mmCIF file of C-alpha atoms in Angstrom:
data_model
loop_
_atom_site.group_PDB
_atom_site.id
_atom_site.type_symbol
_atom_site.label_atom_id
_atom_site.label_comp_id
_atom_site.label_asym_id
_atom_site.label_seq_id
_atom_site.Cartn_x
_atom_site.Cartn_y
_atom_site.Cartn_z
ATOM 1 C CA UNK A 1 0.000 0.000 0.000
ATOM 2 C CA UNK A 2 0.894 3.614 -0.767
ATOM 3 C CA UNK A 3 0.605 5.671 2.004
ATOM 4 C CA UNK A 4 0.573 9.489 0.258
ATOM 5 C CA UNK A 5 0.147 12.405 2.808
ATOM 6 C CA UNK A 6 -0.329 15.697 1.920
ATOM 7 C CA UNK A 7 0.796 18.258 4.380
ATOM 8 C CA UNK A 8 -1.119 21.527 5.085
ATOM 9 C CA UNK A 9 -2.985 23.855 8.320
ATOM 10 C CA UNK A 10 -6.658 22.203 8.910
ATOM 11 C CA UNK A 11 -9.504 24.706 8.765
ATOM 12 C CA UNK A 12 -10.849 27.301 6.309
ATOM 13 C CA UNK A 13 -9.538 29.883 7.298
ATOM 14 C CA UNK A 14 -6.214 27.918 5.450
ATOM 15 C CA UNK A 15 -7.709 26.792 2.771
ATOM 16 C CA UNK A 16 -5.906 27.866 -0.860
ATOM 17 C CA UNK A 17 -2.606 29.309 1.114
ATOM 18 C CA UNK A 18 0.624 27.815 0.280
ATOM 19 C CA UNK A 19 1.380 26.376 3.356
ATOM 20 C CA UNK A 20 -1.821 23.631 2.355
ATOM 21 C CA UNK A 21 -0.511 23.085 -1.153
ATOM 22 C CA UNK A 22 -0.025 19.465 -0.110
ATOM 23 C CA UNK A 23 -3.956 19.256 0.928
ATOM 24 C CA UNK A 24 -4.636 20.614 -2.501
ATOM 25 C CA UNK A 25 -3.030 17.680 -4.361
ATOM 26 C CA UNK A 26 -4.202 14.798 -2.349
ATOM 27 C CA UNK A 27 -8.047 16.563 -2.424
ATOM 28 C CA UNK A 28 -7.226 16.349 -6.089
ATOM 29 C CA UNK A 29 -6.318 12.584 -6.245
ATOM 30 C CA UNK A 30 -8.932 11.479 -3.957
ATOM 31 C CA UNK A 31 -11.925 13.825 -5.649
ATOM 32 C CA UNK A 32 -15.440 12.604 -4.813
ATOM 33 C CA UNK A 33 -13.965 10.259 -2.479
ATOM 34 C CA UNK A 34 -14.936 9.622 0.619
ATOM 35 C CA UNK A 35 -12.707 10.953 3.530
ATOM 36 C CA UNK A 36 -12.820 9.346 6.637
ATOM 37 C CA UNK A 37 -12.154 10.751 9.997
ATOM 38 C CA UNK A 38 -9.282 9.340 12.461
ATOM 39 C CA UNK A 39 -7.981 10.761 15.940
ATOM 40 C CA UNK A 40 -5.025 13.007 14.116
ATOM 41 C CA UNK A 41 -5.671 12.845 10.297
ATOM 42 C CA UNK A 42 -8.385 12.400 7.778
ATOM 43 C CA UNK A 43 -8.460 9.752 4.905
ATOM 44 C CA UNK A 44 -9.394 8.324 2.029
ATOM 45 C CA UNK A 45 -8.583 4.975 -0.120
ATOM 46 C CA UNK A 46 -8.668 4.456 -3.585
ATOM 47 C CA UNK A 47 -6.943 2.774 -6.323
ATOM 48 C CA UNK A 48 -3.765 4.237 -8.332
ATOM 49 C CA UNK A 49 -2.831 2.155 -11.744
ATOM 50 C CA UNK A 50 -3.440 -1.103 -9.731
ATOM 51 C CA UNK A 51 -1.927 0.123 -6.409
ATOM 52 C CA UNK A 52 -3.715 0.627 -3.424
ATOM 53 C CA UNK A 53 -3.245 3.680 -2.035
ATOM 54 C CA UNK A 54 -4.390 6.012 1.006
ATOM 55 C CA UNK A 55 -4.862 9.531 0.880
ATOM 56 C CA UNK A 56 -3.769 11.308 4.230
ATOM 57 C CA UNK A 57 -4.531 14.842 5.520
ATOM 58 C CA UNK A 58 -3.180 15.513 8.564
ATOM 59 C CA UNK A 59 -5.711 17.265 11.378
ATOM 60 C CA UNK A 60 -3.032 18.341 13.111
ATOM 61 C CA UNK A 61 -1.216 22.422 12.400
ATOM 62 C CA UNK A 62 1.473 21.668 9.610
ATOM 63 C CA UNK A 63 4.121 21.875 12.938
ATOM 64 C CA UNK A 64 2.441 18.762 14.084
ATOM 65 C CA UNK A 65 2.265 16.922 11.453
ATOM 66 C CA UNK A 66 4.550 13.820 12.710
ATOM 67 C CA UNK A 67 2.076 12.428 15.204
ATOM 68 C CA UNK A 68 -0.290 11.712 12.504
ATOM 69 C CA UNK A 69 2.124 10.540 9.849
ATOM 70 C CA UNK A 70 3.065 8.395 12.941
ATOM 71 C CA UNK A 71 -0.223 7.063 13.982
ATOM 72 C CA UNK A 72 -0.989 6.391 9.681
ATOM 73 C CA UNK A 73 1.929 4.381 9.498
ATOM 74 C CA UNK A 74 1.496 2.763 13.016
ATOM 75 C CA UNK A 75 -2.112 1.648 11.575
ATOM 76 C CA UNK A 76 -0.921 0.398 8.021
ATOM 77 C CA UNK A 77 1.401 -2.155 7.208
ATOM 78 C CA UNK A 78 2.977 0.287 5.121
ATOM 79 C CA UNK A 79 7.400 1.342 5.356
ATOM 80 C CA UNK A 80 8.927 4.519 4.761
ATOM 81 C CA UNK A 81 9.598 3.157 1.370
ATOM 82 C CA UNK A 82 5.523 3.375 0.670
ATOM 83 C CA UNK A 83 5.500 6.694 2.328
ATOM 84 C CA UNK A 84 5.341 9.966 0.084
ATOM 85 C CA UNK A 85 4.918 13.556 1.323
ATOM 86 C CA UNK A 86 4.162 16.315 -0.643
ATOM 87 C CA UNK A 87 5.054 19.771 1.212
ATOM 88 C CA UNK A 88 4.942 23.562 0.180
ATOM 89 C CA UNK A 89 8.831 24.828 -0.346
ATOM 90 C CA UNK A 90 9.674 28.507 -0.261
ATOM 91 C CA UNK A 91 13.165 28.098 -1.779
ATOM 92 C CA UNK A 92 11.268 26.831 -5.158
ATOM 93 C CA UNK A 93 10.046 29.339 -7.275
ATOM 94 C CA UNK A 94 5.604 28.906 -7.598
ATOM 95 C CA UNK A 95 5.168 26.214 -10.093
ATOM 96 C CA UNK A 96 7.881 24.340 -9.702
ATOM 97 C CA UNK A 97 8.005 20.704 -8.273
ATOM 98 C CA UNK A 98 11.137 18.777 -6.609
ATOM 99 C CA UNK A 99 11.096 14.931 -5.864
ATOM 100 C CA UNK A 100 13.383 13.255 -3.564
ATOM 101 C CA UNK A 101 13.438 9.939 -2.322
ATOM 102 C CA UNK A 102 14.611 10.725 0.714
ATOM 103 C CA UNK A 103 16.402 13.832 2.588
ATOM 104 C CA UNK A 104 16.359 16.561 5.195
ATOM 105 C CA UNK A 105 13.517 18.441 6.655
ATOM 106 C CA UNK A 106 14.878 21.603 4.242
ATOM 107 C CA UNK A 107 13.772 24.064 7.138
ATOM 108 C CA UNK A 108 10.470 22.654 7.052
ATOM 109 C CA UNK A 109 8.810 22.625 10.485
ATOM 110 C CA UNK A 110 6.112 20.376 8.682
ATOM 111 C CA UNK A 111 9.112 17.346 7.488
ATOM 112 C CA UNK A 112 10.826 17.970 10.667
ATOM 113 C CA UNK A 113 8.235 17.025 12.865
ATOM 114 C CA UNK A 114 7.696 13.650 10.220
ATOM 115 C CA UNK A 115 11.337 13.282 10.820
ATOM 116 C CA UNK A 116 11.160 13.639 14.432
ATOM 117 C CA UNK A 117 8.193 11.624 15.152
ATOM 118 C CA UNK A 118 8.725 8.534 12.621
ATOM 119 C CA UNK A 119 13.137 8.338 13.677
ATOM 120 C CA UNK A 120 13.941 8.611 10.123
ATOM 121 C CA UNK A 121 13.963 10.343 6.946
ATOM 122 C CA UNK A 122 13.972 7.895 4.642
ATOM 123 C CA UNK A 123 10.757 8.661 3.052
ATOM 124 C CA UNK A 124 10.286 9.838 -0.767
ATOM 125 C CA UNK A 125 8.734 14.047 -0.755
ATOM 126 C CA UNK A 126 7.404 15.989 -3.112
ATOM 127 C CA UNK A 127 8.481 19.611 -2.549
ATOM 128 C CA UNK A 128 6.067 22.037 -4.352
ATOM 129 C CA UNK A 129 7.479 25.573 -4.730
ATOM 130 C CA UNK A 130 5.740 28.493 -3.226
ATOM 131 C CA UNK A 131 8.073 30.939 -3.916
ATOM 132 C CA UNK A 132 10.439 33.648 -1.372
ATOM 133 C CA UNK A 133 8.452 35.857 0.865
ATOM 134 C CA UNK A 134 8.469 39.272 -1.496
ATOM 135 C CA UNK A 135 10.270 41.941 0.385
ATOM 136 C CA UNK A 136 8.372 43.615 3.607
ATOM 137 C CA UNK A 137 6.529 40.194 3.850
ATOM 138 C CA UNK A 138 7.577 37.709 6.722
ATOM 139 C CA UNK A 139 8.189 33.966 5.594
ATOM 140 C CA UNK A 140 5.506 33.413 7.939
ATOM 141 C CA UNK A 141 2.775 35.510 6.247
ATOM 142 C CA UNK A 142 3.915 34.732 3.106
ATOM 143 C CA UNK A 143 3.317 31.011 3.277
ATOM 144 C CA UNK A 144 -0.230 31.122 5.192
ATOM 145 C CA UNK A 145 -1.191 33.602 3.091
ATOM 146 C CA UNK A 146 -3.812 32.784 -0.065
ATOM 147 C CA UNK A 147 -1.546 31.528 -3.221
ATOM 148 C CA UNK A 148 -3.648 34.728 -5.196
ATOM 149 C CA UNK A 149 -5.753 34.926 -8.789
ATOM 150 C CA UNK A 150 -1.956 35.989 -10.142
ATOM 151 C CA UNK A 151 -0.444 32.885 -9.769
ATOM 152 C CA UNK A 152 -3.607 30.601 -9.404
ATOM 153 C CA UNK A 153 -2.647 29.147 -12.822
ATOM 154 C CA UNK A 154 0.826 28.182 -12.480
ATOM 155 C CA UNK A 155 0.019 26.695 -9.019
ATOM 156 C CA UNK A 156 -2.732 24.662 -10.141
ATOM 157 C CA UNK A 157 -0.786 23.435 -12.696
ATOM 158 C CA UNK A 158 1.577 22.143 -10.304
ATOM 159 C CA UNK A 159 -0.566 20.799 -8.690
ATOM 160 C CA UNK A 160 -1.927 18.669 -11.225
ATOM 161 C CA UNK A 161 1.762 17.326 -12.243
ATOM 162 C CA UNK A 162 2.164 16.743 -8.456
ATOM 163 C CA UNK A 163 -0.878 14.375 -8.449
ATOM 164 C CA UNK A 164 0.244 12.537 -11.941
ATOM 165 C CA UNK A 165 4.096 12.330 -10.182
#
């Protein structure tokens, strides 16, 4: 089983900010789908070219998110090598996507608390750029602010190549 989590801030008030890119694509993947609830994370299960796989969206903040990689994994018979997180990046211009199969947090709170939590880093992510804070902005404000009808287009089309990686 493929165990793909997509990392992000729960609640509206986040939705379409960079920080939840990684929401965006595994909302994308699992469409109509229906998410089920769990103690740290939401799911949802579906088939990928033959492979099962399982949709994760962390309920916990985006600094959090290693308890409920954690308790997916503990649940699943699933090893790092099935794992895949897909992430928000600042130090990748908006639009553009990095793969790894393994690899430090980057700075990430989000992958350092995976890290942290699961003992290892072994685990493949997806890194999808958000772009540099623009001068005046904190890093902070930048990322969990809205990703903007400027540069909807080249997001979303990252995000679509995300979910077909």
């Amino acid at each position: 089983m493929l165990i793909v989590v997509g990392l992000g801030n729960p609640g509206a008030r986040y939705n379409s900010t960079r920080h939840n890119v990684g929401f965006e694509v595994v909302e994308f993947l699992g469409g109509p789908n229906q998410w089920v609830s769990e103690k740290t994370f939401d799911y949802a299960q579906l088939t990928i070219r033959s492979r099962p796989v399982t949709l994760v969206k962390p309920t916990t903040f985006m600094n959090e998110s290693g308890a409920a990689v954690y308790d997916v994994m503990s649940l699943s018979s699933a090893t790092l090598s099935d794992l895949i997180v897909l992430v928000d990046d600042i130090h990748l211009d908006i639009g553009r996507i990095r793969i790894r199969r393994s690899g430090s947090e980057g700075g990430h709170n989000g992958l350092r608390s995976i890290i942290s939590s699961l003992g290892d880093d072994g685990f493949a992510r997806v890194r999808l750029g958000v772009g540099k804070a623009p001068e005046g902005i904190s890093q902070i404000d930048h990322v969990l602010g809205p990703i903007g009808q400027d540069n909807w287009d080249v997001a979303s089309k990252a995000i679509y190549r995300s979910a077909e990686a």
